[in-house]
Amino acid sequence: MDWLTEFPALSYDALREINKAVDTTFRDFSREYGSSIEQFFDPLLQFLVWLEQLLITTPWPIIIGLVALVSWFASRNYKIVLGATISLLLIGIFGMWENTMSTLSIITVCTLLSILLGLPIGILMAHSNRAQSFITPILDVMQTMPSFVYLIPVVMLLGIGKVPGVIAVVIYAIPPMIRLTNLGIRHVDKAVLEAAEAFGSTYWQKLRQVQLPLALPSIFAGINQTIMMSLSMVVIASMIGVKGLGQPVLKAITNQYFAMGLFNGLAIVALAIIFDRVSQSYGKRLQGQHNA
Amino acid sequence: MSNITDTPPKLVVEGLYKIFGKHPQQALQWVKEGMNKQELLDQKHHVLGLQDINLSIQPRSIEVIMGLSGSGKSTLIRHFNRLLEPTAGKILLDGEDILTFNQRQLREMRLHKIAMVFQKFALMPHLTIAENVQYGLKLRGSSLKEADLQERCTYWLERVGLKGMEQHYPRQLSGGMQQRVGLARALATDADILLMDEAFSALDPLIRTDMQDMLLSLQQELNKTIIFITHDLDEALRIGDSIAILRDGALIQQGNAQDILLNPVDAYVRRFVADVNRTRVLKVKTIMQGMNALPTDIDDSRPMTVKGSRSVEYLLNKTILQNPSAIWVVNNKGERIGYIDRAILANTIGRDEEADQDWEGLWAASA
Ligand SMILES: Nc1ncnc2c1ncn2[C@@H]1O[C@H](COP(=O)(O)OP(=O)(O)OP(=O)(O)O)[C@@H](O)[C@H]1O
Ligand SMILES: [Mg+2]
């Protein structure tokens, strides 16, 4: 009756064989294709480097001015503009300007990528129930799998650096974008869609003129969550060589520099709050346009 | 009867079946072998939406489709612009079978020939009133200039009584106003067929009457072919040139208001018409005596005239006020076309089951 008290697991040797088989297969794969995959991502790397340099070399008053301007047009709320400006000033005073700009560039790229990929996937999901039942479990896995686990194959393939960092962040941050696009489109009033069809809309006209505009508030909620999740990945991404606010935090953990960790952590929080308030109030304004 | 005329029908439906479910063709066989709606649902889990509908709709008239909830009214009207595909049957629009249309032809038909007004208005909430009214026109692409669009939009908004509302959003309007926009959107396309699925059912009674009046006065000048769904008999009698009654997906009677009131084909229809105020619905000319069968003892000292298209109720009011010695029915040109016998008029008010028989006789004589 051993097998009741002790789980009849595979033998140690068998397990080791399985692990080894998976590892070598993947290693062979990355040896074979690693460099071509790297080449594929080269334009992305170029763009990342360019954006980061741009943000760092632009004089800080211009950046702060731009952030204030964008906040104003998105939210029309002077409190949010004021909060954003003061946070950025404090970040600069405490010597975290450059790291913040690096993080900003990475977040921007990750968000853009998530939108670029997530929007069409979300549309596809809304269009077909079969696509939805196929993609939903994948999104579940992406969101619940500890991020360290999928860092491993990414690093094995692409080594350490910005691009694997971005990929890891996008995998983690894209699900809400996809889900909320899908949801937003599916929740569009059936009667309105029927009207569009009855008056002679084609499939694309319906999508572009009715479904997407009406799903916009939901899509914006998705973008907002994507940004928040990217920011929360910053520290983990810094473990594989992504520059920015995550690196000093990591250093602070290993060397037990409490103050350093705290300041950089607060800078991440400040960025998060700015992004959140600005994108959310923009989304709300969009929503206010349609619904009383 | 009155709907048999020489003009070719605008829309003809032949042997139309619609069955919802996984295997509609199979279910169709069962239905043709005699299974009814309830059995099909209980035993085979298919919904019989429409069965063997044969209907012919005259151009430039208002065809009302009536029936209880679930009788298939919406299902039927959605076949006319192919929002639904039938399981079997034919639909001829101006003699062309629309079921043979490809995507391009179908779109062409929806853009130019058939417009629709919806129960819950179904306006685009993110577009202004002007953009909503222009919606159908803009879908046509480049064929219309901006100025032209504006002009048509302004014209139709004014016609439905919403002048100056161009820049508002639908949510800023009351239900009645929103439905006016819905109507303007449909009319702006110049389609000659208008499908209206319970278009006024969501409105308050007073506003509803206003809308009916507006539709009728627009129709006088536009002469569209309107297919109007309602479950309200008063509405049906008020606006319908012809009324079709559905039950469980089958068409059980089609005729004008007088037909339906005087000759209900079965208990279902009789129940529908039970509470109707007949004097309001029946037209004077249906109770008149023809000029060839006049009584000999007419006292023409204090004559009164009334148009044949007026309601009996109107006639009663006028009679009580003027107390004439003779009542003449005239046509629109004022020529005498018939005579009203007081005894028959009295019967109209105090009618009983026996009077029904007289009525039928009268109706047959005047038709
Ligand atoms: N997509 C569908 N799938 C399955 N059954 C349907 C579908 N659409 C309609 N039905 C069924 O077909 C029948 C007719 O429905 P329909 O909506 O045409 O009725 P209606 O006369 O318009 O009723 P109401 O007055 O409630 O609008 C009903 O039994 C309904 O349940
Ligand atoms: Mg209906």
PDB file of C-alpha atoms in Angstrom, chain B residues 16-21 24 27-28 31 35-38 40-41 45-53 65 68-77 79 84-88 246-251:
ATOM      1  CA  LEU B  16     -41.450  31.283 -46.550  1.00  0.00           C
ATOM      2  CA  TYR B  17     -40.185  29.088 -43.712  1.00  0.00           C
ATOM      3  CA  LYS B  18     -37.712  29.985 -41.015  1.00  0.00           C
ATOM      4  CA  ILE B  19     -36.529  27.451 -38.501  1.00  0.00           C
ATOM      5  CA  PHE B  20     -33.973  28.260 -35.809  1.00  0.00           C
ATOM      6  CA  GLY B  21     -31.721  25.450 -34.673  1.00  0.00           C
ATOM      7  CA  PRO B  24     -33.149  23.574 -40.038  1.00  0.00           C
ATOM      8  CA  ALA B  27     -36.635  20.227 -39.105  1.00  0.00           C
ATOM      9  CA  LEU B  28     -38.348  21.631 -42.186  1.00  0.00           C
ATOM     10  CA  VAL B  31     -42.815  20.579 -40.081  1.00  0.00           C
ATOM     11  CA  MET B  35     -45.339  18.782 -36.664  1.00  0.00           C
ATOM     12  CA  ASN B  36     -46.443  21.990 -34.940  1.00  0.00           C
ATOM     13  CA  LYS B  37     -44.372  24.665 -33.238  1.00  0.00           C
ATOM     14  CA  GLN B  38     -44.707  23.274 -29.716  1.00  0.00           C
ATOM     15  CA  LEU B  40     -40.924  20.812 -32.754  1.00  0.00           C
ATOM     16  CA  LEU B  41     -39.602  22.690 -29.752  1.00  0.00           C
ATOM     17  CA  HIS B  45     -35.325  21.490 -29.916  1.00  0.00           C
ATOM     18  CA  HIS B  46     -35.838  23.602 -33.001  1.00  0.00           C
ATOM     19  CA  VAL B  47     -37.813  26.839 -33.043  1.00  0.00           C
ATOM     20  CA  LEU B  48     -40.366  27.264 -35.778  1.00  0.00           C
ATOM     21  CA  GLY B  49     -40.026  30.967 -36.532  1.00  0.00           C
ATOM     22  CA  LEU B  50     -42.156  31.188 -39.658  1.00  0.00           C
ATOM     23  CA  GLN B  51     -44.205  28.616 -41.496  1.00  0.00           C
ATOM     24  CA  ASP B  52     -45.410  28.789 -45.054  1.00  0.00           C
ATOM     25  CA  ILE B  53     -45.923  32.535 -45.224  1.00  0.00           C
ATOM     26  CA  ILE B  65     -48.061  42.941 -39.387  1.00  0.00           C
ATOM     27  CA  LEU B  68     -48.762  38.305 -30.063  1.00  0.00           C
ATOM     28  CA  SER B  69     -45.256  38.293 -28.686  1.00  0.00           C
ATOM     29  CA  GLY B  70     -43.269  35.455 -30.219  1.00  0.00           C
ATOM     30  CA  SER B  71     -45.571  35.071 -33.201  1.00  0.00           C
ATOM     31  CA  GLY B  72     -42.725  35.796 -35.614  1.00  0.00           C
ATOM     32  CA  LYS B  73     -43.275  39.433 -36.569  1.00  0.00           C
ATOM     33  CA  SER B  74     -39.661  40.508 -36.153  1.00  0.00           C
ATOM     34  CA  THR B  75     -38.464  37.333 -37.791  1.00  0.00           C
ATOM     35  CA  LEU B  76     -40.604  38.033 -40.832  1.00  0.00           C
ATOM     36  CA  ILE B  77     -39.641  41.677 -41.273  1.00  0.00           C
ATOM     37  CA  HIS B  79     -36.227  38.643 -44.016  1.00  0.00           C
ATOM     38  CA  LEU B  84     -32.122  36.759 -41.660  1.00  0.00           C
ATOM     39  CA  GLU B  85     -31.873  34.019 -44.264  1.00  0.00           C
ATOM     40  CA  PRO B  86     -34.972  31.871 -44.736  1.00  0.00           C
ATOM     41  CA  THR B  87     -34.938  28.102 -44.440  1.00  0.00           C
ATOM     42  CA  ALA B  88     -37.149  27.854 -47.512  1.00  0.00           C
ATOM     43  CA  LEU B 246     -49.494  36.112 -37.474  1.00  0.00           C
ATOM     44  CA  ARG B 247     -49.850  33.324 -34.976  1.00  0.00           C
ATOM     45  CA  ASP B 248     -47.107  30.850 -34.102  1.00  0.00           C
ATOM     46  CA  GLY B 249     -45.232  31.855 -37.232  1.00  0.00           C
ATOM     47  CA  ALA B 250     -48.157  31.330 -39.570  1.00  0.00           C
ATOM     48  CA  LEU B 251     -50.122  33.992 -41.412  1.00  0.00           C
TER      49      LEU B 251
END
